[in-house]
PDB file of C-alpha atoms in Angstrom:
ATOM      1  CA  MET A 164      14.477  50.816 -26.457  1.00 58.00           C
ATOM      2  CA  ASN A 165      15.772  48.952 -29.511  1.00 58.00           C
ATOM      3  CA  GLN A 166      14.995  45.343 -30.359  1.00 59.00           C
ATOM      4  CA  PHE A 167      18.169  43.979 -28.787  1.00 53.00           C
ATOM      5  CA  GLY A 168      17.531  45.860 -25.540  1.00 59.00           C
ATOM      6  CA  LEU A 169      13.989  44.498 -25.348  1.00 58.00           C
ATOM      7  CA  VAL A 170      15.239  40.961 -25.877  1.00 52.00           C
ATOM      8  CA  ALA A 171      17.809  41.420 -23.104  1.00 57.00           C
ATOM      9  CA  VAL A 172      15.222  42.760 -20.646  1.00 52.00           C
ATOM     10  CA  THR A 173      12.855  39.912 -21.500  1.00 59.00           C
ATOM     11  CA  ALA A 174      15.602  37.368 -20.883  1.00 58.00           C
ATOM     12  CA  VAL A 175      16.352  38.897 -17.481  1.00 55.00           C
ATOM     13  CA  LEU A 176      12.673  38.841 -16.478  1.00 57.00           C
ATOM     14  CA  VAL A 177      12.316  35.213 -17.561  1.00 50.00           C
ATOM     15  CA  ALA A 178      15.395  34.254 -15.547  1.00 55.00           C
ATOM     16  CA  LEU A 179      14.077  36.081 -12.479  1.00 55.00           C
ATOM     17  CA  TYR A 180      10.772  34.267 -12.747  1.00 51.00           C
ATOM     18  CA  HIS A 181      12.281  30.814 -13.056  1.00 50.00           C
ATOM     19  CA  ASN A 182      14.851  31.397 -10.311  1.00 53.00           C
ATOM     20  CA  TYR A 183      12.731  33.191  -7.730  1.00 53.00           C
ATOM     21  CA  LEU A 184       9.024  33.332  -8.567  1.00 53.00           C
ATOM     22  CA  ALA A 185       8.048  30.101 -10.288  1.00 46.00           C
ATOM     23  CA  PRO A 186       6.637  27.371  -8.007  1.00 47.00           C
ATOM     24  CA  GLN A 187       9.400  25.013  -6.990  1.00 45.00           C
ATOM     25  CA  PRO A 188       8.861  21.316  -6.239  1.00 40.00           C
ATOM     26  CA  THR A 189       8.941  20.453  -2.559  1.00 51.00           C
ATOM     27  CA  VAL A 190      11.666  18.037  -1.530  1.00 47.00           C
ATOM     28  CA  TRP A 191      11.036  16.361   1.818  1.00 66.00           C
ATOM     29  CA  MET A 192      14.131  15.008   3.521  1.00 72.00           C
ATOM     30  CA  ALA A 193      13.725  12.193   6.023  1.00 72.00           C
ATOM     31  CA  PRO A 194      15.134  13.057   9.464  1.00 78.00           C
ATOM     32  CA  ALA A 195      17.987  11.108  10.967  1.00 75.00           C
ATOM     33  CA  GLN A 196      15.787   9.465  13.617  1.00 93.00           C
ATOM     34  CA  LEU A 197      12.074   8.682  13.725  1.00 97.00           C
ATOM     35  CA  LYS A 198      10.334   6.879  16.582  1.00 98.00           C
ATOM     36  CA  LEU A 199       6.605   6.186  16.482  1.00 99.00           C
ATOM     37  CA  THR A 200       5.138   5.239  19.852  1.00 99.00           C
ATOM     38  CA  TYR A 201       1.756   3.605  20.447  1.00 99.00           C
ATOM     39  CA  PHE A 202       0.171   0.488  21.909  1.00 98.00           C
ATOM     40  CA  ALA A 203       0.692  -2.946  20.373  1.00 95.00           C
ATOM     41  CA  GLY A 204      -2.611  -2.952  18.482  1.00 94.00           C
ATOM     42  CA  PRO A 205      -3.362  -1.049  15.264  1.00 96.00           C
ATOM     43  CA  GLY A 206      -5.567   1.761  16.595  1.00 96.00           C
ATOM     44  CA  ARG A 207      -4.581   5.353  15.866  1.00 97.00           C
ATOM     45  CA  ALA A 208      -0.977   4.605  14.888  1.00 98.00           C
ATOM     46  CA  GLU A 209      -1.525   1.929  12.267  1.00 98.00           C
ATOM     47  CA  LEU A 210      -2.042   4.418   9.459  1.00 99.00           C
ATOM     48  CA  SER A 211       1.329   6.063  10.114  1.00 99.00           C
ATOM     49  CA  ARG A 212       2.989   2.648  10.410  1.00 99.00           C
ATOM     50  CA  LEU A 213       1.521   1.660   7.041  1.00 99.00           C
ATOM     51  CA  ILE A 214       2.528   4.950   5.421  1.00 99.00           C
ATOM     52  CA  LEU A 215       6.133   4.836   6.603  1.00 98.00           C
ATOM     53  CA  SER A 216       6.406   1.171   5.664  1.00 98.00           C
ATOM     54  CA  ALA A 217       4.897   1.767   2.211  1.00 98.00           C
ATOM     55  CA  GLY A 218       7.381   4.576   1.625  1.00 97.00           C
ATOM     56  CA  ASN A 219      10.275   2.460   2.894  1.00 97.00           C
ATOM     57  CA  VAL A 220      11.089   5.130   5.495  1.00 97.00           C
ATOM     58  CA  SER A 221      13.153   3.804   8.388  1.00 96.00           C
ATOM     59  CA  PHE A 222      11.553   4.290  11.820  1.00 97.00           C
ATOM     60  CA  GLU A 223      11.536   2.773  15.287  1.00 98.00           C
ATOM     61  CA  ASP A 224       8.165   1.152  15.928  1.00 98.00           C
ATOM     62  CA  GLU A 225       7.779   1.348  19.715  1.00 98.00           C
ATOM     63  CA  ARG A 226       4.792  -0.646  21.031  1.00 98.00           C
ATOM     64  CA  LEU A 227       3.772  -0.075  24.640  1.00 98.00           C
ATOM     65  CA  ASP A 228       1.948  -2.167  27.193  1.00 98.00           C
ATOM     66  CA  ARG A 229      -0.339  -0.397  29.669  1.00 97.00           C
ATOM     67  CA  ASP A 230       2.258  -0.064  32.437  1.00 98.00           C
ATOM     68  CA  SER A 231       4.836   1.415  30.062  1.00 98.00           C
ATOM     69  CA  PHE A 232       2.278   3.911  28.801  1.00 98.00           C
ATOM     70  CA  LEU A 233       1.328   5.051  32.315  1.00 98.00           C
ATOM     71  CA  LYS A 234       4.988   5.715  33.099  1.00 98.00           C
ATOM     72  CA  LEU A 235       5.442   7.630  29.853  1.00 98.00           C
ATOM     73  CA  LYS A 236       2.146   9.549  30.000  1.00 98.00           C
ATOM     74  CA  PRO A 237       3.343  12.551  32.113  1.00 97.00           C
ATOM     75  CA  THR A 238       6.091  13.288  29.567  1.00 96.00           C
ATOM     76  CA  LEU A 239       3.821  13.319  26.496  1.00 98.00           C
ATOM     77  CA  PRO A 240       2.698  16.607  24.882  1.00 96.00           C
ATOM     78  CA  LEU A 241      -1.014  15.812  25.296  1.00 97.00           C
ATOM     79  CA  GLY A 242      -0.714  12.906  27.693  1.00 97.00           C
ATOM     80  CA  GLN A 243      -1.694  10.477  24.958  1.00 98.00           C
ATOM     81  CA  VAL A 244      -0.371   8.330  22.133  1.00 99.00           C
ATOM     82  CA  PRO A 245       0.481   8.055  19.321  1.00 99.00           C
ATOM     83  CA  VAL A 246       3.460  10.355  19.375  1.00 99.00           C
ATOM     84  CA  LEU A 247       6.226  10.737  16.828  1.00 98.00           C
ATOM     85  CA  GLU A 248       9.730  11.635  17.920  1.00 98.00           C
ATOM     86  CA  VAL A 249      11.639  13.430  15.160  1.00 97.00           C
ATOM     87  CA  ASP A 250      15.335  13.870  15.890  1.00 95.00           C
ATOM     88  CA  GLY A 251      14.609  14.143  19.614  1.00 94.00           C
ATOM     89  CA  THR A 252      11.496  16.353  19.467  1.00 97.00           C
ATOM     90  CA  THR A 253       8.122  14.769  20.231  1.00 98.00           C
ATOM     91  CA  TYR A 254       4.933  15.519  18.281  1.00 98.00           C
ATOM     92  CA  SER A 255       1.328  14.461  18.859  1.00 98.00           C
ATOM     93  CA  GLN A 256      -2.043  14.123  17.040  1.00 98.00           C
ATOM     94  CA  SER A 257      -2.497  11.033  14.888  1.00 98.00           C
ATOM     95  CA  MET A 258      -3.525  12.682  11.609  1.00 98.00           C
ATOM     96  CA  ALA A 259      -0.828  15.356  11.848  1.00 98.00           C
ATOM     97  CA  ILE A 260       1.690  12.543  12.263  1.00 99.00           C
ATOM     98  CA  ALA A 261       0.149  10.592   9.374  1.00 99.00           C
ATOM     99  CA  ARG A 262       0.334  13.519   6.958  1.00 98.00           C
ATOM    100  CA  TYR A 263       3.921  14.259   7.934  1.00 98.00           C
ATOM    101  CA  ALA A 264       4.738  10.590   7.382  1.00 98.00           C
ATOM    102  CA  ALA A 265       2.999  10.756   4.003  1.00 98.00           C
ATOM    103  CA  LYS A 266       5.181  13.673   2.925  1.00 97.00           C
ATOM    104  CA  LEU A 267       8.325  11.809   3.934  1.00 97.00           C
ATOM    105  CA  SER A 268       7.088   8.715   2.107  1.00 97.00           C
ATOM    106  CA  GLY A 269       6.155  10.406  -1.159  1.00 97.00           C
ATOM    107  CA  LEU A 270       2.486   9.616  -0.512  1.00 98.00           C
ATOM    108  CA  TYR A 271       1.230  13.192  -0.230  1.00 98.00           C
ATOM    109  CA  PRO A 272       0.670  15.146  -3.466  1.00 98.00           C
ATOM    110  CA  GLN A 273       2.481  18.366  -4.325  1.00 96.00           C
ATOM    111  CA  ASP A 274      -0.293  19.768  -6.499  1.00 97.00           C
ATOM    112  CA  PRO A 275      -2.732  21.773  -4.308  1.00 98.00           C
ATOM    113  CA  LEU A 276      -5.838  20.448  -6.064  1.00 98.00           C
ATOM    114  CA  GLU A 277      -4.648  16.860  -5.679  1.00 98.00           C
ATOM    115  CA  CYS A 278      -3.992  17.594  -2.003  1.00 98.00           C
ATOM    116  CA  LEU A 279      -7.578  18.801  -1.715  1.00 98.00           C
ATOM    117  CA  ARG A 280      -8.894  15.612  -3.311  1.00 97.00           C
ATOM    118  CA  VAL A 281      -6.970  13.196  -1.118  1.00 98.00           C
ATOM    119  CA  ASP A 282      -7.606  15.247   2.030  1.00 98.00           C
ATOM    120  CA  MET A 283     -11.323  15.163   1.207  1.00 98.00           C
ATOM    121  CA  ALA A 284     -11.183  11.370   0.999  1.00 98.00           C
ATOM    122  CA  SER A 285      -9.122  11.266   4.191  1.00 99.00           C
ATOM    123  CA  GLU A 286     -11.562  13.380   6.196  1.00 98.00           C
ATOM    124  CA  SER A 287     -14.443  11.199   5.005  1.00 98.00           C
ATOM    125  CA  VAL A 288     -12.660   8.173   6.444  1.00 98.00           C
ATOM    126  CA  VAL A 289     -11.998  10.067   9.684  1.00 98.00           C
ATOM    127  CA  ASP A 290     -15.737  10.707  10.047  1.00 97.00           C
ATOM    128  CA  VAL A 291     -16.465   6.972  10.008  1.00 98.00           C
ATOM    129  CA  LYS A 292     -13.509   6.052  12.218  1.00 97.00           C
ATOM    130  CA  THR A 293     -14.751   8.572  14.803  1.00 97.00           C
ATOM    131  CA  LEU A 294     -18.110   6.782  14.922  1.00 97.00           C
ATOM    132  CA  VAL A 295     -16.385   3.396  15.215  1.00 97.00           C
ATOM    133  CA  THR A 296     -14.317   4.668  18.150  1.00 95.00           C
ATOM    134  CA  GLU A 297     -17.447   6.028  19.827  1.00 96.00           C
ATOM    135  CA  ILE A 298     -19.185   2.649  19.535  1.00 97.00           C
ATOM    136  CA  THR A 299     -16.202   0.495  20.456  1.00 94.00           C
ATOM    137  CA  TYR A 300     -14.716   2.403  23.367  1.00 92.00           C
ATOM    138  CA  ARG A 301     -17.269   4.925  24.647  1.00 94.00           C
ATOM    139  CA  THR A 302     -20.578   3.065  24.564  1.00 95.00           C
ATOM    140  CA  PRO A 303     -20.596   0.426  27.315  1.00 94.00           C
ATOM    141  CA  GLU A 304     -24.368  -0.148  27.365  1.00 96.00           C
ATOM    142  CA  GLU A 305     -25.232  -3.033  25.046  1.00 96.00           C
ATOM    143  CA  ALA A 306     -28.577  -1.609  23.915  1.00 97.00           C
ATOM    144  CA  ALA A 307     -27.048   1.740  22.993  1.00 96.00           C
ATOM    145  CA  LYS A 308     -24.134  -0.003  21.280  1.00 96.00           C
ATOM    146  CA  ALA A 309     -26.508  -2.109  19.182  1.00 97.00           C
ATOM    147  CA  GLU A 310     -28.517   0.957  18.165  1.00 97.00           C
ATOM    148  CA  LYS A 311     -25.407   2.935  17.192  1.00 97.00           C
ATOM    149  CA  THR A 312     -23.975  -0.034  15.301  1.00 98.00           C
ATOM    150  CA  LYS A 313     -27.191  -0.414  13.314  1.00 97.00           C
ATOM    151  CA  LYS A 314     -27.098   3.263  12.350  1.00 97.00           C
ATOM    152  CA  LEU A 315     -23.400   3.001  11.460  1.00 98.00           C
ATOM    153  CA  LEU A 316     -23.877   0.045   9.116  1.00 98.00           C
ATOM    154  CA  GLU A 317     -27.165   1.167   7.584  1.00 98.00           C
ATOM    155  CA  GLU A 318     -26.531   4.902   7.229  1.00 98.00           C
ATOM    156  CA  SER A 319     -23.054   6.290   7.904  1.00 98.00           C
ATOM    157  CA  VAL A 320     -20.926   3.598   6.269  1.00 98.00           C
ATOM    158  CA  PRO A 321     -22.978   3.266   3.048  1.00 98.00           C
ATOM    159  CA  LYS A 322     -23.147   7.050   2.662  1.00 98.00           C
ATOM    160  CA  THR A 323     -19.377   7.438   3.072  1.00 98.00           C
ATOM    161  CA  LEU A 324     -18.367   4.442   0.968  1.00 98.00           C
ATOM    162  CA  LYS A 325     -20.700   5.520  -1.840  1.00 98.00           C
ATOM    163  CA  LEU A 326     -19.016   8.924  -1.798  1.00 98.00           C
ATOM    164  CA  LEU A 327     -15.532   7.402  -1.741  1.00 98.00           C
ATOM    165  CA  GLU A 328     -16.468   5.023  -4.563  1.00 98.00           C
ATOM    166  CA  SER A 329     -17.288   8.085  -6.680  1.00 97.00           C
ATOM    167  CA  PHE A 330     -13.815   9.518  -5.969  1.00 97.00           C
ATOM    168  CA  VAL A 331     -12.130   6.613  -7.791  1.00 97.00           C
ATOM    169  CA  HIS A 332     -12.360   7.810 -11.393  1.00 89.00           C
ATOM    170  CA  GLN A 333      -9.516   6.244 -13.357  1.00 89.00           C
ATOM    171  CA  GLY A 334      -8.327   3.879 -10.610  1.00 87.00           C
ATOM    172  CA  PRO A 335      -7.034   1.942  -9.004  1.00 97.00           C
ATOM    173  CA  PHE A 336      -6.427   4.682  -6.391  1.00 98.00           C
ATOM    174  CA  PHE A 337      -8.080   7.978  -5.500  1.00 98.00           C
ATOM    175  CA  LEU A 338      -5.510   9.713  -7.732  1.00 98.00           C
ATOM    176  CA  GLY A 339      -5.542   7.236 -10.579  1.00 97.00           C
ATOM    177  CA  ASP A 340      -2.326   5.229 -10.608  1.00 96.00           C
ATOM    178  CA  LYS A 341      -0.724   7.194  -7.726  1.00 97.00           C
ATOM    179  CA  MET A 342      -1.122   5.664  -4.283  1.00 98.00           C
ATOM    180  CA  THR A 343      -1.473   8.234  -1.489  1.00 98.00           C
ATOM    181  CA  TYR A 344      -1.951   8.165   2.248  1.00 99.00           C
ATOM    182  CA  ALA A 345      -5.741   8.325   1.746  1.00 99.00           C
ATOM    183  CA  ASP A 346      -5.674   4.929   0.021  1.00 99.00           C
ATOM    184  CA  LEU A 347      -3.811   3.466   2.978  1.00 99.00           C
ATOM    185  CA  GLN A 348      -6.293   5.152   5.303  1.00 99.00           C
ATOM    186  CA  LEU A 349      -9.230   3.476   3.571  1.00 99.00           C
ATOM    187  CA  PHE A 350      -7.390   0.147   3.748  1.00 99.00           C
ATOM    188  CA  ASP A 351      -6.796   0.634   7.478  1.00 98.00           C
ATOM    189  CA  MET A 352     -10.448   1.507   8.131  1.00 98.00           C
ATOM    190  CA  VAL A 353     -11.756  -1.513   6.236  1.00 98.00           C
ATOM    191  CA  LYS A 354      -9.257  -4.084   7.493  1.00 97.00           C
ATOM    192  CA  ASN A 355      -8.807  -2.935  11.100  1.00 96.00           C
ATOM    193  CA  ALA A 356     -12.188  -1.422  11.984  1.00 97.00           C
ATOM    194  CA  LEU A 357     -15.186  -2.198   9.797  1.00 98.00           C
ATOM    195  CA  VAL A 358     -14.468  -5.910   9.373  1.00 96.00           C
ATOM    196  CA  ASN A 359     -15.076  -6.304  13.103  1.00 94.00           C
ATOM    197  CA  PHE A 360     -18.780  -5.516  12.662  1.00 97.00           C
ATOM    198  CA  ASP A 361     -21.116  -8.373  11.737  1.00 95.00           C
ATOM    199  CA  GLY A 362     -23.008  -7.517   8.587  1.00 94.00           C
ATOM    200  CA  PHE A 363     -20.381  -5.262   7.057  1.00 97.00           C
ATOM    201  CA  SER A 364     -19.727  -5.926   3.380  1.00 97.00           C
ATOM    202  CA  MET A 365     -17.809  -4.299   0.534  1.00 97.00           C
ATOM    203  CA  ASP A 366     -19.766  -6.167  -2.153  1.00 96.00           C
ATOM    204  CA  THR A 367     -21.493  -3.076  -3.541  1.00 97.00           C
ATOM    205  CA  TYR A 368     -18.279  -1.053  -3.810  1.00 98.00           C
ATOM    206  CA  PRO A 369     -16.191  -2.734  -6.523  1.00 98.00           C
ATOM    207  CA  LYS A 370     -13.801   0.183  -7.025  1.00 98.00           C
ATOM    208  CA  LEU A 371     -13.027   0.449  -3.324  1.00 98.00           C
ATOM    209  CA  THR A 372     -12.654  -3.321  -3.087  1.00 98.00           C
ATOM    210  CA  ALA A 373     -10.094  -3.190  -5.896  1.00 98.00           C
ATOM    211  CA  LEU A 374      -8.353  -0.251  -4.197  1.00 99.00           C
ATOM    212  CA  VAL A 375      -8.047  -2.131  -0.905  1.00 99.00           C
ATOM    213  CA  SER A 376      -6.714  -5.185  -2.733  1.00 98.00           C
ATOM    214  CA  LYS A 377      -4.175  -3.050  -4.597  1.00 98.00           C
ATOM    215  CA  VAL A 378      -2.903  -1.521  -1.346  1.00 99.00           C
ATOM    216  CA  GLU A 379      -2.641  -4.951   0.248  1.00 98.00           C
ATOM    217  CA  GLY A 380      -0.649  -6.163  -2.744  1.00 98.00           C
ATOM    218  CA  ASN A 381       1.927  -3.368  -2.493  1.00 98.00           C
ATOM    219  CA  ALA A 382       5.254  -5.079  -1.791  1.00 98.00           C
ATOM    220  CA  ASN A 383       6.241  -2.851   1.148  1.00 98.00           C
ATOM    221  CA  VAL A 384       2.771  -2.989   2.689  1.00 99.00           C
ATOM    222  CA  ALA A 385       2.645  -6.760   2.275  1.00 98.00           C
ATOM    223  CA  ALA A 386       6.026  -7.109   4.001  1.00 98.00           C
ATOM    224  CA  TYR A 387       4.830  -4.984   6.928  1.00 98.00           C
ATOM    225  CA  LEU A 388       1.593  -6.960   7.260  1.00 98.00           C
ATOM    226  CA  ALA A 389       3.417 -10.281   7.128  1.00 97.00           C
ATOM    227  CA  LYS A 390       5.653  -9.147   9.978  1.00 95.00           C
ATOM    228  CA  HIS A 391       3.086  -7.550  12.274  1.00 91.00           C
ATOM    229  CA  GLN A 392      -0.370  -8.975  11.624  1.00 76.00           C
ATOM    230  CA  LYS A 393      -1.492 -12.416  12.695  1.00 61.00           C
TER     231      LYS A 393
END
């Protein structure tokens, strides 16, 4: 093969790579209709509400009372809320909904390693929120509740927040200057769960304190909070 033939073959191979083999950026298109259904309080839907609001994604925010939920319950995929209706199809599981919302909102990374980092932070928050739920809703005995709360505040929370503090390298967010759903998840845990426990403090976590403040100062988040939180 002469020099010109080699150049031509190389050009074809390069074109094939760029057109068919090279990684292509993912473009997430918002559906025509989104309806997020949950109770009036923050609970398991607040993260998705915050994510969609931060991303300026239009959605119907349906908030149920107990009677409305009991009527709706038999029609739900798992008999529970939150659920997200996407163009007429209903989906369940709060974190699955949150990550889908994050992709629509531009708050979920495209780089696989960045996804790993924010998912790691996210799952760390989930671990603490699971303990909070156990104490708040599944431990009626006061003595047991006090014992679990003590362990939460003295062991689980410091361990997790110390880890999360180490994730904030170049700030203000877990991915430097890029806010992701994990930042909103930390904000939700601090503001809607941990602040309800006497003795909880963020004083020894300056990076996380700054992160929470930065999320709260986001214009879209601030507008949502002004509308829905007392």
